[in-house]
Amino acid sequence: MAEDEGIITEILAGTHALIDLDAYTANIQALRAAAPHAELMAVVKADAYGHGAVYCGHAALAAGCAWLGVARISEGLLLRSNGISAPVLVLGPPNLAEITRALDANLTLAVGSRSVLDAVLGVAAGRSSPARVHIKVDTGMHRYGFEPHEVCDLFARLQSHADIAVDGVFTHFARADERDLALTDRQVAVFSDVVASLEAAGLLPRWVHQANSAGILIGRTAGSNLVRSGIATYGLDPSDELPAGPNFTPIMTVRAPVGRRFTLPRGEGVAYGWTYVAPETEEDAVVAIGYADGLPRQLANRGWFSANGERAPIHGRVCMDQTIIGAPPGLAEGDLVTVFGPERGAMSLNDIAAIAGTNNYEIATRLMARVPRIYLQGGTPVAWEQPLLGKRGYCRS
Ligand SMILES: Cc1ncc(COP(=O)(O)O)c(C=O)c1O
């Protein structure tokens, strides 16, 4: 207990992320309310979009999610080695060399190509229990999945195969986060034809799923008994055209300490390239976060941090490990500033993404392993994680 307290004190004094598990739970409840007839898969790939897959995975299951989704087998193995025994679907084409390990760990594999199917069948042959798979159908994303016309025959062939258990069928939307839903509705129609043919042939598997966060928010969930959400569970918008809405709150706040406060004389510049030159003598502060922590360099002279609720503009280039801001009165060395998060005055991930010319998914997943995390419930730390050191723990009270 004392050791945990010490680690939390250390983490909170440095650059860190706070993950609000109450907000995560509330976001999950809002998604479940939006698709009440379906179970929810919390997508925790890419280390839960930068929020930490182990504790988000546990919290998602505690909030009632039936499944977790990952992209790679190694991500599924991380969940298994951290006490998660719930169903986990590996959504992407798997590393064929890791299939044995996936089956040993009881991970469910998305099979969406002939070569992956052959590899799974090869590994599954003669094992004591069949390989559990979901068949992916390409209805328009054109990334991974069987052609819709192949699916019924495939299911018929696999039905009699003792080495494989087909537990689900699914597809993925390409443009459900846009105003124009023509392609999405075409995908829905193609997929429901596939599902109808499977049903008519008596081959419908246990799980049928198509909607991602955007699909859930726009209500394209009919005919499914499972929906998959990543971005909205973290309280983030699927796109500028499809905001998540008032029922969702971003769950991550990143804070960093001031390492030095100094006076910058008029006419002097800061950091590499002197891209900011003080118009008048001013007070600046050096904050311990940089592009190696995941902060885009495009924020130079455009972004801002929040210091005691006040906007502190970024001055000059974002360095690898440090960034300079104009220091509001009262900001002292050792004080924490908010780099981004839902608090008033702070940049949101949308603000950062807009400046960097990308989307909030990319900014969230860029957060680097050297930024430790504290998980909060009821405003108090319940768990901590230092990804760089491979350490994590619950806070016992
Ligand atoms: C197959 C699949 N399903 C679901 C998701 C979750 O998408 P979102 O984060 O937009 O909810 C993803 C993420 O890219 C995905 O690849």
mmCIF file of C-alpha atoms and ligand atoms in Angstrom:
data_model
loop_
_atom_site.group_PDB
_atom_site.id
_atom_site.type_symbol
_atom_site.label_atom_id
_atom_site.label_comp_id
_atom_site.label_asym_id
_atom_site.label_seq_id
_atom_site.Cartn_x
_atom_site.Cartn_y
_atom_site.Cartn_z
ATOM 1 C CA MET A 1 0.000 0.000 0.000
ATOM 2 C CA ALA A 2 2.774 2.416 1.000
ATOM 3 C CA GLU A 3 4.653 1.486 -2.169
ATOM 4 C CA ASP A 4 1.609 2.334 -4.335
ATOM 5 C CA GLU A 5 1.190 5.649 -2.573
ATOM 6 C CA GLY A 6 4.831 6.480 -3.283
ATOM 7 C CA ILE A 7 4.514 5.613 -6.955
ATOM 8 C CA ILE A 8 1.346 7.675 -7.314
ATOM 9 C CA THR A 9 3.002 10.676 -5.700
ATOM 10 C CA GLU A 10 5.941 10.300 -8.087
ATOM 11 C CA ILE A 11 3.737 9.926 -11.154
ATOM 12 C CA LEU A 12 1.525 12.894 -10.226
ATOM 13 C CA ALA A 13 4.551 15.162 -9.848
ATOM 14 C CA GLY A 14 5.739 14.515 -13.408
ATOM 15 C CA THR A 15 4.293 14.357 -16.910
ATOM 16 C CA HIS A 16 1.296 12.014 -16.715
ATOM 17 C CA ALA A 17 -2.126 11.113 -18.024
ATOM 18 C CA LEU A 18 -5.226 10.938 -15.841
ATOM 19 C CA ILE A 19 -7.855 8.476 -17.038
ATOM 20 C CA ASP A 20 -11.332 9.057 -15.640
ATOM 21 C CA LEU A 21 -12.916 5.619 -15.327
ATOM 22 C CA ASP A 22 -16.262 7.072 -14.193
ATOM 23 C CA ALA A 23 -16.490 8.978 -17.475
ATOM 24 C CA TYR A 24 -15.435 5.822 -19.369
ATOM 25 C CA THR A 25 -18.239 3.874 -17.663
ATOM 26 C CA ALA A 26 -20.758 6.630 -18.421
ATOM 27 C CA ASN A 27 -19.696 6.700 -22.103
ATOM 28 C CA ILE A 28 -20.118 2.926 -22.269
ATOM 29 C CA GLN A 29 -23.559 3.198 -20.692
ATOM 30 C CA ALA A 30 -24.542 5.845 -23.258
ATOM 31 C CA LEU A 31 -23.456 3.511 -26.070
ATOM 32 C CA ARG A 32 -25.341 0.587 -24.572
ATOM 33 C CA ALA A 33 -28.447 2.764 -24.301
ATOM 34 C CA ALA A 34 -28.060 3.692 -27.979
ATOM 35 C CA ALA A 35 -28.079 -0.009 -28.989
ATOM 36 C CA PRO A 36 -30.108 -1.656 -26.216
ATOM 37 C CA HIS A 37 -30.786 -4.851 -28.170
ATOM 38 C CA ALA A 38 -27.077 -5.578 -28.665
ATOM 39 C CA GLU A 39 -24.084 -6.432 -26.514
ATOM 40 C CA LEU A 40 -21.135 -4.022 -26.654
ATOM 41 C CA MET A 41 -17.552 -4.826 -27.622
ATOM 42 C CA ALA A 42 -15.146 -2.234 -26.200
ATOM 43 C CA VAL A 43 -12.362 -1.785 -28.735
ATOM 44 C CA VAL A 44 -9.136 -1.525 -26.736
ATOM 45 C CA LYS A 45 -6.632 -1.995 -29.542
ATOM 46 C CA ALA A 46 -3.613 0.314 -29.761
ATOM 47 C CA ASP A 47 -3.373 0.284 -25.954
ATOM 48 C CA ALA A 48 -6.982 1.450 -25.752
ATOM 49 C CA TYR A 49 -6.297 4.315 -28.167
ATOM 50 C CA GLY A 50 -3.541 5.517 -25.840
ATOM 51 C CA HIS A 51 -5.625 5.169 -22.654
ATOM 52 C CA GLY A 52 -4.170 1.815 -21.488
ATOM 53 C CA ALA A 53 -5.732 -1.484 -22.545
ATOM 54 C CA VAL A 54 -5.391 -3.395 -19.277
ATOM 55 C CA TYR A 55 -7.334 -1.077 -16.967
ATOM 56 C CA CYS A 56 -9.697 0.135 -19.684
ATOM 57 C CA GLY A 57 -10.347 -3.524 -20.539
ATOM 58 C CA HIS A 58 -11.164 -4.384 -16.920
ATOM 59 C CA ALA A 59 -13.313 -1.236 -16.561
ATOM 60 C CA ALA A 60 -15.189 -1.943 -19.808
ATOM 61 C CA LEU A 61 -16.074 -5.440 -18.633
ATOM 62 C CA ALA A 62 -17.137 -4.090 -15.224
ATOM 63 C CA ALA A 63 -19.372 -1.620 -17.091
ATOM 64 C CA GLY A 64 -21.140 -4.511 -18.809
ATOM 65 C CA CYS A 65 -19.272 -4.970 -22.092
ATOM 66 C CA ALA A 66 -19.493 -8.563 -23.303
ATOM 67 C CA TRP A 67 -16.434 -8.447 -25.553
ATOM 68 C CA LEU A 68 -13.116 -6.666 -25.965
ATOM 69 C CA GLY A 69 -11.640 -5.997 -29.409
ATOM 70 C CA VAL A 70 -7.953 -5.742 -30.311
ATOM 71 C CA ALA A 71 -6.074 -5.517 -33.596
ATOM 72 C CA ARG A 72 -3.129 -7.835 -32.932
ATOM 73 C CA ILE A 73 -2.706 -11.170 -31.180
ATOM 74 C CA SER A 74 -0.049 -9.654 -28.904
ATOM 75 C CA GLU A 75 -2.636 -7.146 -27.668
ATOM 76 C CA GLY A 76 -4.969 -10.013 -26.805
ATOM 77 C CA LEU A 77 -2.157 -11.824 -24.991
ATOM 78 C CA LEU A 78 -1.527 -8.691 -22.892
ATOM 79 C CA LEU A 79 -5.164 -8.775 -21.754
ATOM 80 C CA ARG A 80 -4.991 -12.493 -20.973
ATOM 81 C CA SER A 81 -1.798 -12.119 -18.944
ATOM 82 C CA ASN A 82 -3.478 -9.388 -16.916
ATOM 83 C CA GLY A 83 -6.423 -11.375 -15.678
ATOM 84 C CA ILE A 84 -8.938 -10.855 -18.488
ATOM 85 C CA SER A 85 -10.727 -14.068 -19.422
ATOM 86 C CA ALA A 86 -13.724 -12.505 -21.235
ATOM 87 C CA PRO A 87 -14.180 -13.022 -24.996
ATOM 88 C CA VAL A 88 -11.557 -11.104 -27.007
ATOM 89 C CA LEU A 89 -11.769 -10.701 -30.783
ATOM 90 C CA VAL A 90 -8.591 -10.026 -32.764
ATOM 91 C CA LEU A 91 -10.072 -7.757 -35.435
ATOM 92 C CA GLY A 92 -7.231 -7.466 -37.897
ATOM 93 C CA PRO A 93 -5.443 -10.004 -40.060
ATOM 94 C CA PRO A 94 -3.352 -11.892 -37.489
ATOM 95 C CA ASN A 95 0.356 -12.564 -37.548
ATOM 96 C CA LEU A 96 0.203 -16.130 -38.893
ATOM 97 C CA ALA A 97 3.219 -17.134 -36.803
ATOM 98 C CA GLU A 98 1.295 -16.293 -33.598
ATOM 99 C CA ILE A 99 -1.895 -18.273 -34.268
ATOM 100 C CA THR A 100 -0.937 -21.142 -31.951
ATOM 101 C CA ARG A 101 -0.414 -18.677 -29.121
ATOM 102 C CA ALA A 102 -3.768 -17.029 -29.900
ATOM 103 C CA LEU A 103 -5.599 -20.358 -29.742
ATOM 104 C CA ASP A 104 -3.746 -21.369 -26.557
ATOM 105 C CA ALA A 105 -4.989 -18.112 -25.014
ATOM 106 C CA ASN A 106 -8.558 -18.686 -26.211
ATOM 107 C CA LEU A 107 -8.587 -15.543 -28.381
ATOM 108 C CA THR A 108 -11.202 -15.375 -31.137
ATOM 109 C CA LEU A 109 -9.739 -14.577 -34.556
ATOM 110 C CA ALA A 110 -11.317 -12.513 -37.326
ATOM 111 C CA VAL A 111 -10.912 -14.517 -40.512
ATOM 112 C CA GLY A 112 -11.258 -12.423 -43.651
ATOM 113 C CA SER A 113 -9.011 -14.008 -46.249
ATOM 114 C CA ARG A 114 -8.229 -17.417 -47.669
ATOM 115 C CA SER A 115 -4.632 -17.395 -46.405
ATOM 116 C CA VAL A 116 -5.683 -16.596 -42.835
ATOM 117 C CA LEU A 117 -8.354 -19.308 -42.987
ATOM 118 C CA ASP A 118 -5.842 -21.887 -44.257
ATOM 119 C CA ALA A 119 -3.362 -20.885 -41.558
ATOM 120 C CA VAL A 120 -5.982 -21.162 -38.804
ATOM 121 C CA LEU A 121 -7.140 -24.554 -40.105
ATOM 122 C CA GLY A 122 -3.533 -25.734 -40.288
ATOM 123 C CA VAL A 123 -2.815 -24.758 -36.685
ATOM 124 C CA ALA A 124 -6.196 -25.946 -35.388
ATOM 125 C CA ALA A 125 -5.918 -29.460 -36.827
ATOM 126 C CA GLY A 126 -5.943 -32.048 -34.070
ATOM 127 C CA ARG A 127 -6.142 -29.605 -31.173
ATOM 128 C CA SER A 128 -8.332 -30.551 -28.248
ATOM 129 C CA SER A 129 -10.742 -27.666 -28.856
ATOM 130 C CA PRO A 130 -11.713 -25.971 -32.119
ATOM 131 C CA ALA A 131 -10.367 -22.568 -33.174
ATOM 132 C CA ARG A 132 -13.031 -19.961 -32.526
ATOM 133 C CA VAL A 133 -13.422 -17.431 -35.363
ATOM 134 C CA HIS A 134 -15.631 -14.621 -36.634
ATOM 135 C CA ILE A 135 -15.873 -14.420 -40.427
ATOM 136 C CA LYS A 136 -15.349 -10.907 -41.763
ATOM 137 C CA VAL A 137 -17.275 -9.799 -44.840
ATOM 138 C CA ASP A 138 -16.048 -6.994 -47.097
ATOM 139 C CA THR A 139 -19.178 -4.966 -47.829
ATOM 140 C CA GLY A 140 -17.378 -1.838 -49.037
ATOM 141 C CA MET A 141 -14.423 -0.980 -46.790
ATOM 142 C CA HIS A 142 -12.200 -2.982 -49.145
ATOM 143 C CA ARG A 143 -9.588 -3.769 -46.542
ATOM 144 C CA TYR A 144 -10.079 -7.210 -44.967
ATOM 145 C CA GLY A 145 -12.936 -9.634 -45.515
ATOM 146 C CA PHE A 146 -14.435 -12.216 -47.834
ATOM 147 C CA GLU A 147 -16.572 -11.171 -50.772
ATOM 148 C CA PRO A 148 -20.267 -11.260 -49.801
ATOM 149 C CA HIS A 149 -21.075 -13.901 -52.458
ATOM 150 C CA GLU A 150 -18.450 -16.296 -50.992
ATOM 151 C CA VAL A 151 -19.785 -16.252 -47.453
ATOM 152 C CA CYS A 152 -22.651 -18.763 -47.540
ATOM 153 C CA ASP A 153 -20.568 -21.490 -49.205
ATOM 154 C CA LEU A 154 -17.738 -20.815 -46.806
ATOM 155 C CA PHE A 155 -20.017 -21.218 -43.782
ATOM 156 C CA ALA A 156 -21.465 -24.433 -45.256
ATOM 157 C CA ARG A 157 -17.975 -25.898 -45.696
ATOM 158 C CA LEU A 158 -16.812 -24.826 -42.250
ATOM 159 C CA GLN A 159 -19.928 -26.133 -40.502
ATOM 160 C CA SER A 160 -18.752 -29.703 -40.850
ATOM 161 C CA HIS A 161 -15.177 -28.894 -39.858
ATOM 162 C CA ALA A 162 -14.321 -30.186 -36.408
ATOM 163 C CA ASP A 163 -11.258 -27.947 -36.051
ATOM 164 C CA ILE A 164 -13.025 -24.613 -36.359
ATOM 165 C CA ALA A 165 -16.027 -23.066 -34.595
ATOM 166 C CA VAL A 166 -17.569 -20.152 -36.483
ATOM 167 C CA ASP A 167 -18.937 -17.992 -33.696
ATOM 168 C CA GLY A 168 -19.685 -14.766 -35.584
ATOM 169 C CA VAL A 169 -20.048 -12.874 -38.837
ATOM 170 C CA PHE A 170 -19.265 -9.183 -39.198
ATOM 171 C CA THR A 171 -18.430 -6.272 -41.417
ATOM 172 C CA HIS A 172 -16.987 -2.782 -40.932
ATOM 173 C CA PHE A 173 -18.253 0.609 -42.130
ATOM 174 C CA ALA A 174 -16.005 2.853 -44.208
ATOM 175 C CA ARG A 175 -17.928 6.144 -44.088
ATOM 176 C CA ALA A 176 -20.441 6.004 -41.231
ATOM 177 C CA ASP A 177 -18.880 9.133 -39.672
ATOM 178 C CA GLU A 178 -19.816 11.317 -42.659
ATOM 179 C CA ARG A 179 -22.969 13.285 -43.410
ATOM 180 C CA ASP A 180 -23.517 11.383 -46.644
ATOM 181 C CA LEU A 181 -24.613 7.894 -45.595
ATOM 182 C CA ALA A 182 -25.091 6.423 -49.083
ATOM 183 C CA LEU A 183 -22.178 3.989 -48.814
ATOM 184 C CA THR A 184 -23.077 3.054 -45.238
ATOM 185 C CA ASP A 185 -26.604 2.188 -46.269
ATOM 186 C CA ARG A 186 -25.278 0.178 -49.212
ATOM 187 C CA GLN A 187 -23.015 -1.716 -46.787
ATOM 188 C CA VAL A 188 -25.972 -2.307 -44.436
ATOM 189 C CA ALA A 189 -28.027 -3.715 -47.332
ATOM 190 C CA VAL A 190 -25.223 -5.997 -48.563
ATOM 191 C CA PHE A 191 -24.540 -7.290 -45.055
ATOM 192 C CA SER A 192 -28.204 -7.905 -44.265
ATOM 193 C CA ASP A 193 -28.482 -9.947 -47.482
ATOM 194 C CA VAL A 194 -25.541 -12.066 -46.322
ATOM 195 C CA VAL A 195 -27.123 -12.495 -42.882
ATOM 196 C CA ALA A 196 -30.493 -13.399 -44.439
ATOM 197 C CA SER A 197 -28.869 -16.066 -46.641
ATOM 198 C CA LEU A 198 -27.047 -17.548 -43.655
ATOM 199 C CA GLU A 199 -30.270 -17.591 -41.686
ATOM 200 C CA ALA A 200 -32.184 -19.222 -44.533
ATOM 201 C CA ALA A 201 -29.515 -21.914 -44.752
ATOM 202 C CA GLY A 202 -29.591 -22.473 -40.991
ATOM 203 C CA LEU A 203 -25.977 -21.303 -40.739
ATOM 204 C CA LEU A 204 -26.328 -18.081 -38.742
ATOM 205 C CA PRO A 205 -23.624 -17.933 -36.049
ATOM 206 C CA ARG A 206 -24.083 -16.705 -32.477
ATOM 207 C CA TRP A 207 -22.790 -13.141 -33.092
ATOM 208 C CA VAL A 208 -23.733 -10.736 -35.896
ATOM 209 C CA HIS A 209 -22.095 -7.286 -35.886
ATOM 210 C CA GLN A 210 -21.485 -4.312 -38.120
ATOM 211 C CA ALA A 211 -21.539 -0.968 -36.261
ATOM 212 C CA ASN A 212 -18.512 0.948 -34.972
ATOM 213 C CA SER A 213 -18.988 4.075 -32.800
ATOM 214 C CA ALA A 214 -20.277 6.082 -35.745
ATOM 215 C CA GLY A 215 -22.627 3.271 -36.765
ATOM 216 C CA ILE A 216 -24.038 3.131 -33.234
ATOM 217 C CA LEU A 217 -24.503 6.905 -33.026
ATOM 218 C CA ILE A 218 -26.367 6.997 -36.361
ATOM 219 C CA GLY A 219 -28.447 3.947 -35.439
ATOM 220 C CA ARG A 220 -27.258 1.433 -38.025
ATOM 221 C CA THR A 221 -27.507 -1.469 -35.576
ATOM 222 C CA ALA A 222 -30.684 -3.305 -36.604
ATOM 223 C CA GLY A 223 -30.175 -7.026 -37.160
ATOM 224 C CA SER A 224 -27.046 -7.080 -34.988
ATOM 225 C CA ASN A 225 -26.668 -8.548 -31.531
ATOM 226 C CA LEU A 226 -23.215 -7.025 -30.998
ATOM 227 C CA VAL A 227 -21.786 -3.540 -31.680
ATOM 228 C CA ARG A 228 -18.145 -2.457 -31.501
ATOM 229 C CA SER A 229 -17.008 0.887 -30.153
ATOM 230 C CA GLY A 230 -13.611 2.421 -29.646
ATOM 231 C CA ILE A 231 -13.477 6.192 -30.079
ATOM 232 C CA ALA A 232 -16.813 7.027 -28.407
ATOM 233 C CA THR A 233 -16.019 4.933 -25.330
ATOM 234 C CA TYR A 234 -13.107 7.327 -24.772
ATOM 235 C CA GLY A 235 -15.540 10.241 -25.091
ATOM 236 C CA LEU A 236 -14.099 11.359 -28.417
ATOM 237 C CA ASP A 237 -15.901 12.321 -31.621
ATOM 238 C CA PRO A 238 -15.884 9.866 -34.543
ATOM 239 C CA SER A 239 -15.314 12.872 -36.830
ATOM 240 C CA ASP A 240 -15.976 16.593 -37.195
ATOM 241 C CA GLU A 241 -19.118 15.682 -39.121
ATOM 242 C CA LEU A 242 -20.299 13.320 -36.400
ATOM 243 C CA PRO A 243 -19.643 14.655 -32.879
ATOM 244 C CA ALA A 244 -20.290 12.102 -30.156
ATOM 245 C CA GLY A 245 -22.700 14.519 -28.471
ATOM 246 C CA PRO A 246 -23.495 15.688 -24.956
ATOM 247 C CA ASN A 247 -23.711 12.202 -23.429
ATOM 248 C CA PHE A 248 -19.990 11.642 -23.959
ATOM 249 C CA THR A 249 -17.031 13.073 -22.037
ATOM 250 C CA PRO A 250 -13.338 12.695 -22.958
ATOM 251 C CA ILE A 251 -11.738 10.492 -20.346
ATOM 252 C CA MET A 252 -8.082 11.529 -20.647
ATOM 253 C CA THR A 253 -6.308 14.595 -19.289
ATOM 254 C CA VAL A 254 -2.558 14.994 -19.786
ATOM 255 C CA ARG A 255 -0.636 17.206 -17.399
ATOM 256 C CA ALA A 256 3.021 18.171 -17.190
ATOM 257 C CA PRO A 257 5.138 20.135 -14.724
ATOM 258 C CA VAL A 258 6.891 23.439 -15.234
ATOM 259 C CA GLY A 259 10.634 22.767 -15.163
ATOM 260 C CA ARG A 260 11.796 26.377 -15.266
ATOM 261 C CA ARG A 261 10.267 29.837 -15.241
ATOM 262 C CA PHE A 262 12.348 32.634 -16.745
ATOM 263 C CA THR A 263 12.299 36.151 -18.104
ATOM 264 C CA LEU A 264 12.640 36.415 -21.868
ATOM 265 C CA PRO A 265 13.959 39.846 -22.808
ATOM 266 C CA ARG A 266 12.338 41.757 -25.675
ATOM 267 C CA GLY A 267 13.825 40.707 -29.020
ATOM 268 C CA GLU A 268 15.104 37.323 -27.732
ATOM 269 C CA GLY A 269 13.720 34.079 -29.179
ATOM 270 C CA VAL A 270 13.034 30.671 -27.649
ATOM 271 C CA ALA A 271 13.995 27.116 -28.536
ATOM 272 C CA TYR A 272 15.321 25.713 -31.805
ATOM 273 C CA GLY A 273 15.074 28.148 -34.684
ATOM 274 C CA TRP A 274 13.808 31.068 -32.585
ATOM 275 C CA THR A 275 10.460 30.832 -34.350
ATOM 276 C CA TYR A 276 9.028 32.914 -31.501
ATOM 277 C CA VAL A 277 10.673 36.221 -30.579
ATOM 278 C CA ALA A 278 9.386 38.172 -27.570
ATOM 279 C CA PRO A 279 7.713 41.421 -28.717
ATOM 280 C CA GLU A 280 8.207 42.783 -25.197
ATOM 281 C CA THR A 281 10.078 41.442 -22.204
ATOM 282 C CA GLU A 282 7.925 38.642 -20.815
ATOM 283 C CA GLU A 283 7.747 35.650 -18.517
ATOM 284 C CA ASP A 284 7.945 32.189 -20.054
ATOM 285 C CA ALA A 285 7.874 28.667 -18.646
ATOM 286 C CA VAL A 286 9.380 25.382 -19.819
ATOM 287 C CA VAL A 287 6.957 22.442 -19.612
ATOM 288 C CA ALA A 288 8.143 18.833 -19.532
ATOM 289 C CA ILE A 289 6.358 17.495 -22.574
ATOM 290 C CA GLY A 290 7.440 17.301 -26.202
ATOM 291 C CA TYR A 291 6.947 15.526 -29.450
ATOM 292 C CA ALA A 292 8.567 12.372 -28.054
ATOM 293 C CA ASP A 293 5.622 12.206 -25.640
ATOM 294 C CA GLY A 294 3.208 12.424 -28.566
ATOM 295 C CA LEU A 295 2.646 16.167 -28.842
ATOM 296 C CA PRO A 296 2.658 17.158 -32.532
ATOM 297 C CA ARG A 297 5.309 19.667 -33.635
ATOM 298 C CA GLN A 298 2.593 21.478 -35.599
ATOM 299 C CA LEU A 299 1.439 23.033 -32.292
ATOM 300 C CA ALA A 300 4.440 25.404 -32.447
ATOM 301 C CA ASN A 301 3.165 28.967 -31.936
ATOM 302 C CA ARG A 302 -0.431 27.741 -32.426
ATOM 303 C CA GLY A 303 -1.364 25.520 -29.518
ATOM 304 C CA TRP A 304 -1.796 26.358 -25.841
ATOM 305 C CA PHE A 305 -1.769 24.712 -22.443
ATOM 306 C CA SER A 306 -4.011 25.544 -19.522
ATOM 307 C CA ALA A 307 -2.301 26.991 -16.442
ATOM 308 C CA ASN A 308 -4.721 27.350 -13.532
ATOM 309 C CA GLY A 309 -7.595 27.588 -16.015
ATOM 310 C CA GLU A 310 -5.844 30.268 -18.058
ATOM 311 C CA ARG A 311 -4.667 29.827 -21.638
ATOM 312 C CA ALA A 312 -0.879 29.811 -21.889
ATOM 313 C CA PRO A 313 0.207 29.978 -25.543
ATOM 314 C CA ILE A 314 2.971 27.739 -26.874
ATOM 315 C CA HIS A 315 5.994 29.863 -27.775
ATOM 316 C CA GLY A 316 8.335 28.555 -30.472
ATOM 317 C CA ARG A 317 8.906 24.992 -31.521
ATOM 318 C CA VAL A 318 7.747 21.933 -29.633
ATOM 319 C CA CYS A 319 11.035 20.227 -28.702
ATOM 320 C CA MET A 320 11.535 16.494 -28.231
ATOM 321 C CA ASP A 321 10.971 16.603 -24.475
ATOM 322 C CA GLN A 322 10.036 20.175 -23.617
ATOM 323 C CA THR A 323 7.733 22.948 -24.760
ATOM 324 C CA ILE A 324 7.834 26.631 -23.848
ATOM 325 C CA ILE A 325 4.735 28.642 -22.990
ATOM 326 C CA GLY A 326 4.004 32.222 -22.038
ATOM 327 C CA ALA A 327 3.762 32.039 -18.243
ATOM 328 C CA PRO A 328 0.701 33.548 -16.575
ATOM 329 C CA PRO A 329 1.309 35.295 -13.245
ATOM 330 C CA GLY A 330 1.553 32.863 -10.359
ATOM 331 C CA LEU A 331 2.720 29.870 -12.391
ATOM 332 C CA ALA A 332 5.700 28.499 -10.489
ATOM 333 C CA GLU A 333 8.363 25.892 -11.138
ATOM 334 C CA GLY A 334 6.968 22.476 -10.219
ATOM 335 C CA ASP A 335 3.356 23.512 -10.921
ATOM 336 C CA LEU A 336 1.389 21.320 -13.310
ATOM 337 C CA VAL A 337 -0.193 22.637 -16.482
ATOM 338 C CA THR A 338 -2.888 20.834 -18.451
ATOM 339 C CA VAL A 339 -1.659 19.889 -21.907
ATOM 340 C CA PHE A 340 -5.047 18.642 -23.094
ATOM 341 C CA GLY A 341 -8.253 17.313 -21.634
ATOM 342 C CA PRO A 342 -11.875 18.138 -21.009
ATOM 343 C CA GLU A 343 -11.175 20.859 -18.436
ATOM 344 C CA ARG A 344 -12.082 24.454 -19.223
ATOM 345 C CA GLY A 345 -9.365 26.413 -21.030
ATOM 346 C CA ALA A 346 -7.414 23.324 -22.111
ATOM 347 C CA MET A 347 -6.918 22.120 -25.666
ATOM 348 C CA SER A 348 -9.105 19.188 -26.615
ATOM 349 C CA LEU A 349 -7.855 16.320 -28.757
ATOM 350 C CA ASN A 350 -10.024 17.841 -31.511
ATOM 351 C CA ASP A 351 -8.166 21.169 -31.169
ATOM 352 C CA ILE A 352 -4.810 19.411 -31.424
ATOM 353 C CA ALA A 353 -5.948 17.293 -34.357
ATOM 354 C CA ALA A 354 -7.248 20.351 -36.226
ATOM 355 C CA ILE A 355 -3.915 22.161 -35.812
ATOM 356 C CA ALA A 356 -1.923 19.053 -36.734
ATOM 357 C CA GLY A 357 -4.081 18.313 -39.780
ATOM 358 C CA THR A 358 -5.105 14.849 -38.604
ATOM 359 C CA ASN A 359 -7.869 13.227 -36.537
ATOM 360 C CA ASN A 360 -8.292 12.737 -32.801
ATOM 361 C CA TYR A 361 -7.696 8.964 -33.177
ATOM 362 C CA GLU A 362 -4.133 9.598 -34.296
ATOM 363 C CA ILE A 363 -3.355 12.133 -31.565
ATOM 364 C CA ALA A 364 -4.732 9.859 -28.807
ATOM 365 C CA THR A 365 -2.827 6.801 -30.025
ATOM 366 C CA ARG A 366 0.424 8.778 -30.331
ATOM 367 C CA LEU A 367 0.754 9.125 -26.566
ATOM 368 C CA MET A 368 4.063 7.482 -25.828
ATOM 369 C CA ALA A 369 4.943 4.729 -23.389
ATOM 370 C CA ARG A 370 7.007 7.080 -21.255
ATOM 371 C CA VAL A 371 3.859 8.952 -20.154
ATOM 372 C CA PRO A 372 2.597 7.090 -17.047
ATOM 373 C CA ARG A 373 -1.095 6.915 -16.264
ATOM 374 C CA ILE A 374 -3.247 7.236 -13.171
ATOM 375 C CA TYR A 375 -6.756 5.782 -13.289
ATOM 376 C CA LEU A 376 -9.361 7.657 -11.273
ATOM 377 C CA GLN A 377 -12.670 6.605 -9.814
ATOM 378 C CA GLY A 378 -14.699 9.023 -7.738
ATOM 379 C CA GLY A 379 -11.825 11.450 -8.258
ATOM 380 C CA THR A 380 -9.279 9.231 -6.481
ATOM 381 C CA PRO A 381 -6.533 7.014 -7.906
ATOM 382 C CA VAL A 382 -7.531 3.356 -8.196
ATOM 383 C CA ALA A 383 -4.740 2.108 -10.449
ATOM 384 C CA TRP A 384 -1.494 3.244 -12.037
ATOM 385 C CA GLU A 385 0.598 2.241 -14.999
ATOM 386 C CA GLN A 386 4.146 3.009 -16.124
ATOM 387 C CA PRO A 387 4.136 1.507 -19.640
ATOM 388 C CA LEU A 388 7.814 2.258 -20.268
ATOM 389 C CA LEU A 389 8.797 0.256 -17.203
ATOM 390 C CA GLY A 390 6.164 -2.437 -17.837
ATOM 391 C CA LYS A 391 4.720 -1.812 -14.375
ATOM 392 C CA ARG A 392 1.167 -1.369 -13.202
ATOM 393 C CA GLY A 393 -0.821 -1.859 -10.047
ATOM 394 C CA TYR A 394 -4.068 -1.292 -8.257
ATOM 395 C CA CYS A 395 -4.230 1.132 -5.376
ATOM 396 C CA ARG A 396 -5.467 -0.703 -2.335
ATOM 397 C CA SER A 397 -7.300 1.362 0.213
HETATM 398 C C1 LIG B 1 -13.018 -3.678 -37.280
HETATM 399 C C2 LIG B 1 -13.166 -2.521 -36.345
HETATM 400 N N1 LIG B 1 -14.244 -2.447 -35.560
HETATM 401 C C3 LIG B 1 -14.447 -1.419 -34.718
HETATM 402 C C4 LIG B 1 -13.530 -0.394 -34.618
HETATM 403 C C5 LIG B 1 -13.793 0.734 -33.686
HETATM 404 O O1 LIG B 1 -14.008 1.917 -34.404
HETATM 405 P P1 LIG B 1 -14.366 3.272 -33.653
HETATM 406 O O2 LIG B 1 -13.173 3.621 -32.852
HETATM 407 O O3 LIG B 1 -14.580 4.245 -34.765
HETATM 408 O O4 LIG B 1 -15.567 3.004 -32.836
HETATM 409 C C6 LIG B 1 -12.387 -0.431 -35.417
HETATM 410 C C7 LIG B 1 -11.427 0.668 -35.337
HETATM 411 O O5 LIG B 1 -10.810 1.089 -36.255
HETATM 412 C C8 LIG B 1 -12.196 -1.514 -36.303
HETATM 413 O O6 LIG B 1 -11.118 -1.597 -37.091
#
